Short mmCIF file of N, CA and C in Angstrom, two decimals:
data_model
loop_
_atom_site.label_atom_id
_atom_site.label_comp_id
_atom_site.label_asym_id
_atom_site.label_seq_id
_atom_site.Cartn_x
_atom_site.Cartn_y
_atom_site.Cartn_z
N MET Y 1228 -61.15 -71.59 178.73
CA MET Y 1228 -61.90 -71.13 179.87
C MET Y 1228 -62.15 -72.31 180.82
N LYS Y 1229 -61.87 -72.11 182.03
CA LYS Y 1229 -61.95 -73.18 183.00
C LYS Y 1229 -63.15 -72.93 183.94
N ASN Y 1230 -64.08 -73.87 183.99
CA ASN Y 1230 -65.24 -73.75 184.89
C ASN Y 1230 -64.95 -74.53 186.16
N ARG Y 1231 -65.08 -73.84 187.24
CA ARG Y 1231 -64.89 -74.50 188.54
C ARG Y 1231 -66.26 -74.75 189.15
N ILE Y 1232 -66.55 -75.96 189.45
CA ILE Y 1232 -67.85 -76.32 190.01
C ILE Y 1232 -67.87 -76.04 191.51
N SER Y 1233 -66.83 -76.38 192.20
CA SER Y 1233 -66.82 -76.18 193.65
C SER Y 1233 -65.93 -74.99 194.00
N LYS Y 1234 -66.43 -74.21 194.92
CA LYS Y 1234 -65.68 -73.06 195.42
C LYS Y 1234 -64.98 -73.49 196.70
N THR Y 1235 -63.78 -73.08 196.87
CA THR Y 1235 -63.08 -73.41 198.10
C THR Y 1235 -63.40 -72.35 199.15
N TYR Y 1236 -63.67 -72.80 200.34
CA TYR Y 1236 -64.03 -71.92 201.44
C TYR Y 1236 -62.88 -71.87 202.44
N SER Y 1237 -62.74 -70.71 203.05
CA SER Y 1237 -61.77 -70.63 204.13
C SER Y 1237 -62.40 -71.21 205.39
N ARG Y 1238 -61.59 -71.45 206.35
CA ARG Y 1238 -62.08 -72.02 207.61
C ARG Y 1238 -63.08 -71.08 208.28
N ARG Y 1239 -62.83 -69.79 208.20
CA ARG Y 1239 -63.72 -68.80 208.80
C ARG Y 1239 -65.09 -68.79 208.10
N GLU Y 1240 -65.11 -68.85 206.78
CA GLU Y 1240 -66.37 -68.87 206.04
C GLU Y 1240 -67.16 -70.14 206.33
N LEU Y 1241 -66.48 -71.25 206.44
CA LEU Y 1241 -67.15 -72.51 206.76
C LEU Y 1241 -67.75 -72.45 208.16
N PHE Y 1242 -67.02 -71.91 209.11
CA PHE Y 1242 -67.49 -71.81 210.50
C PHE Y 1242 -68.69 -70.87 210.61
N THR Y 1243 -68.62 -69.69 209.97
CA THR Y 1243 -69.74 -68.76 210.04
C THR Y 1243 -70.97 -69.31 209.33
N GLY Y 1244 -70.78 -70.00 208.23
CA GLY Y 1244 -71.92 -70.62 207.55
C GLY Y 1244 -72.57 -71.69 208.39
N ALA Y 1245 -71.76 -72.51 209.05
CA ALA Y 1245 -72.30 -73.56 209.91
C ALA Y 1245 -73.06 -72.95 211.08
N LEU Y 1246 -72.52 -71.91 211.68
CA LEU Y 1246 -73.22 -71.25 212.79
C LEU Y 1246 -74.52 -70.60 212.35
N ARG Y 1247 -74.51 -70.02 211.16
CA ARG Y 1247 -75.72 -69.38 210.63
C ARG Y 1247 -76.84 -70.41 210.47
N TYR Y 1248 -76.53 -71.55 209.85
CA TYR Y 1248 -77.55 -72.57 209.66
C TYR Y 1248 -77.94 -73.27 210.95
N LEU Y 1249 -77.01 -73.36 211.88
CA LEU Y 1249 -77.35 -73.90 213.19
C LEU Y 1249 -78.33 -72.98 213.92
N ALA Y 1250 -78.08 -71.68 213.88
CA ALA Y 1250 -78.99 -70.72 214.51
C ALA Y 1250 -80.36 -70.74 213.84
N LEU Y 1251 -80.38 -70.87 212.53
CA LEU Y 1251 -81.65 -70.95 211.81
C LEU Y 1251 -82.42 -72.20 212.21
N GLY Y 1252 -81.72 -73.31 212.32
CA GLY Y 1252 -82.37 -74.56 212.73
C GLY Y 1252 -82.89 -74.51 214.15
N VAL Y 1253 -82.11 -73.94 215.05
CA VAL Y 1253 -82.53 -73.84 216.46
C VAL Y 1253 -83.75 -72.93 216.58
N SER Y 1254 -83.76 -71.81 215.87
CA SER Y 1254 -84.91 -70.92 215.95
C SER Y 1254 -86.14 -71.58 215.34
N GLY Y 1255 -85.98 -72.36 214.29
CA GLY Y 1255 -87.10 -73.09 213.71
C GLY Y 1255 -87.67 -74.12 214.67
N VAL Y 1256 -86.79 -74.85 215.33
CA VAL Y 1256 -87.24 -75.86 216.30
C VAL Y 1256 -87.95 -75.20 217.48
N LEU Y 1257 -87.40 -74.11 217.99
CA LEU Y 1257 -88.04 -73.42 219.12
C LEU Y 1257 -89.39 -72.84 218.73
N GLY Y 1258 -89.49 -72.30 217.53
CA GLY Y 1258 -90.79 -71.80 217.06
C GLY Y 1258 -91.81 -72.92 216.92
N GLY Y 1259 -91.38 -74.06 216.41
CA GLY Y 1259 -92.27 -75.21 216.28
C GLY Y 1259 -92.72 -75.74 217.63
N LEU Y 1260 -91.81 -75.78 218.58
CA LEU Y 1260 -92.17 -76.23 219.93
C LEU Y 1260 -93.16 -75.28 220.60
N SER Y 1261 -92.96 -73.98 220.40
CA SER Y 1261 -93.87 -72.99 220.96
C SER Y 1261 -95.27 -73.13 220.36
N PHE Y 1262 -95.32 -73.32 219.05
CA PHE Y 1262 -96.60 -73.50 218.37
C PHE Y 1262 -97.30 -74.77 218.85
N ALA Y 1263 -96.55 -75.86 218.99
CA ALA Y 1263 -97.12 -77.12 219.45
C ALA Y 1263 -97.62 -77.01 220.89
N LYS Y 1264 -96.90 -76.29 221.73
CA LYS Y 1264 -97.31 -76.11 223.12
C LYS Y 1264 -98.61 -75.31 223.20
N THR Y 1265 -98.72 -74.26 222.39
CA THR Y 1265 -99.95 -73.46 222.38
C THR Y 1265 -101.12 -74.30 221.92
N ARG Y 1266 -100.93 -75.10 220.87
CA ARG Y 1266 -102.00 -75.97 220.37
C ARG Y 1266 -102.42 -76.99 221.42
N ARG Y 1267 -101.45 -77.53 222.15
CA ARG Y 1267 -101.76 -78.51 223.19
C ARG Y 1267 -102.54 -77.88 224.32
N PHE Y 1268 -102.17 -76.67 224.72
CA PHE Y 1268 -102.90 -75.98 225.78
C PHE Y 1268 -104.34 -75.70 225.37
N VAL Y 1269 -104.54 -75.28 224.14
CA VAL Y 1269 -105.90 -75.01 223.66
C VAL Y 1269 -106.71 -76.30 223.65
N ARG Y 1270 -106.10 -77.39 223.19
CA ARG Y 1270 -106.79 -78.67 223.13
C ARG Y 1270 -107.14 -79.17 224.53
N GLU Y 1271 -106.29 -78.93 225.52
CA GLU Y 1271 -106.53 -79.37 226.89
C GLU Y 1271 -107.45 -78.42 227.65
N GLY Y 1272 -107.79 -77.29 227.07
CA GLY Y 1272 -108.67 -76.34 227.71
C GLY Y 1272 -107.98 -75.43 228.70
N LYS Y 1273 -106.70 -75.20 228.51
CA LYS Y 1273 -105.96 -74.30 229.40
C LYS Y 1273 -105.85 -72.93 228.75
N CYS Y 1274 -105.80 -71.91 229.55
CA CYS Y 1274 -105.71 -70.54 229.06
C CYS Y 1274 -104.30 -70.29 228.50
N ILE Y 1275 -104.24 -69.71 227.31
CA ILE Y 1275 -102.95 -69.42 226.69
C ILE Y 1275 -102.56 -67.96 226.82
N ASN Y 1276 -103.43 -67.15 227.42
CA ASN Y 1276 -103.17 -65.71 227.48
C ASN Y 1276 -103.20 -65.18 228.92
N ASN Y 1277 -102.88 -66.02 229.87
CA ASN Y 1277 -102.80 -65.63 231.29
C ASN Y 1277 -104.08 -64.98 231.82
N GLY Y 1278 -105.22 -65.41 231.35
CA GLY Y 1278 -106.50 -64.92 231.86
C GLY Y 1278 -106.91 -63.56 231.33
N ILE Y 1279 -106.22 -63.01 230.36
CA ILE Y 1279 -106.59 -61.73 229.78
C ILE Y 1279 -107.41 -62.03 228.52
N CYS Y 1280 -108.72 -62.02 228.65
CA CYS Y 1280 -109.59 -62.51 227.57
C CYS Y 1280 -109.74 -61.52 226.43
N ARG Y 1281 -109.78 -60.24 226.70
CA ARG Y 1281 -110.05 -59.27 225.63
C ARG Y 1281 -109.00 -59.27 224.54
N GLY Y 1282 -107.74 -59.43 224.87
CA GLY Y 1282 -106.68 -59.39 223.89
C GLY Y 1282 -106.36 -60.74 223.26
N CYS Y 1283 -107.09 -61.78 223.65
CA CYS Y 1283 -106.78 -63.13 223.19
C CYS Y 1283 -107.37 -63.38 221.81
N LYS Y 1284 -106.59 -64.03 220.94
CA LYS Y 1284 -107.11 -64.31 219.60
C LYS Y 1284 -108.07 -65.49 219.61
N ALA Y 1285 -108.09 -66.29 220.65
CA ALA Y 1285 -109.01 -67.43 220.74
C ALA Y 1285 -110.24 -67.08 221.57
N PHE Y 1286 -110.49 -65.81 221.85
CA PHE Y 1286 -111.57 -65.40 222.74
C PHE Y 1286 -112.95 -65.80 222.21
N GLU Y 1287 -113.20 -65.63 220.94
CA GLU Y 1287 -114.52 -65.93 220.38
C GLU Y 1287 -114.87 -67.42 220.48
N LYS Y 1288 -113.87 -68.28 220.35
CA LYS Y 1288 -114.12 -69.73 220.34
C LYS Y 1288 -113.82 -70.39 221.68
N CYS Y 1289 -113.35 -69.62 222.64
CA CYS Y 1289 -112.90 -70.18 223.91
C CYS Y 1289 -114.10 -70.62 224.75
N GLY Y 1290 -113.98 -71.80 225.36
CA GLY Y 1290 -115.04 -72.32 226.20
C GLY Y 1290 -114.69 -72.34 227.67
N LEU Y 1291 -113.60 -71.70 228.05
CA LEU Y 1291 -113.22 -71.65 229.46
C LEU Y 1291 -114.18 -70.75 230.23
N PRO Y 1292 -114.42 -71.06 231.50
CA PRO Y 1292 -115.40 -70.29 232.27
C PRO Y 1292 -115.11 -68.79 232.33
N GLN Y 1293 -113.86 -68.42 232.45
CA GLN Y 1293 -113.52 -67.00 232.52
C GLN Y 1293 -113.85 -66.29 231.21
N ALA Y 1294 -113.60 -66.93 230.08
CA ALA Y 1294 -113.91 -66.34 228.78
C ALA Y 1294 -115.42 -66.26 228.57
N LEU Y 1295 -116.14 -67.27 228.99
CA LEU Y 1295 -117.60 -67.24 228.85
C LEU Y 1295 -118.20 -66.11 229.69
N SER Y 1296 -117.67 -65.93 230.90
CA SER Y 1296 -118.13 -64.85 231.76
C SER Y 1296 -117.81 -63.49 231.15
N ALA Y 1297 -116.61 -63.34 230.62
CA ALA Y 1297 -116.23 -62.08 229.99
C ALA Y 1297 -117.08 -61.82 228.76
N GLY Y 1298 -117.42 -62.85 228.02
CA GLY Y 1298 -118.29 -62.69 226.85
C GLY Y 1298 -119.68 -62.23 227.23
N ARG Y 1299 -120.22 -62.78 228.32
CA ARG Y 1299 -121.54 -62.34 228.80
C ARG Y 1299 -121.52 -60.88 229.22
N VAL Y 1300 -120.46 -60.47 229.90
CA VAL Y 1300 -120.33 -59.08 230.35
C VAL Y 1300 -120.24 -58.15 229.15
N LEU Y 1301 -119.46 -58.50 228.17
CA LEU Y 1301 -119.30 -57.65 226.99
C LEU Y 1301 -120.58 -57.58 226.16
N ARG Y 1302 -121.36 -58.64 226.10
CA ARG Y 1302 -122.62 -58.62 225.34
C ARG Y 1302 -123.69 -57.80 226.05
N ASN Y 1303 -123.63 -57.72 227.37
CA ASN Y 1303 -124.65 -56.99 228.14
C ASN Y 1303 -124.39 -55.49 228.15
N LYS Y 1304 -123.25 -55.04 227.70
CA LYS Y 1304 -122.94 -53.60 227.73
C LYS Y 1304 -123.66 -52.87 226.65
#
């Protein structure tokens, strides 16, 4: 019985595998950049939700004037 440790790949299989991992890497990098940009905006005090405070996940902790005003309005209702 002969055990083969390495499998031989065709050129097509090698190319599709390389493209698959390249796409995975690019999507990972883009996701990381998006996350870092959002964190930077929050740290700098910039709105991350285009001024729509009700649907924002950072609304409760947000200290921007528009969010504070919206919070006062919602508490007075």
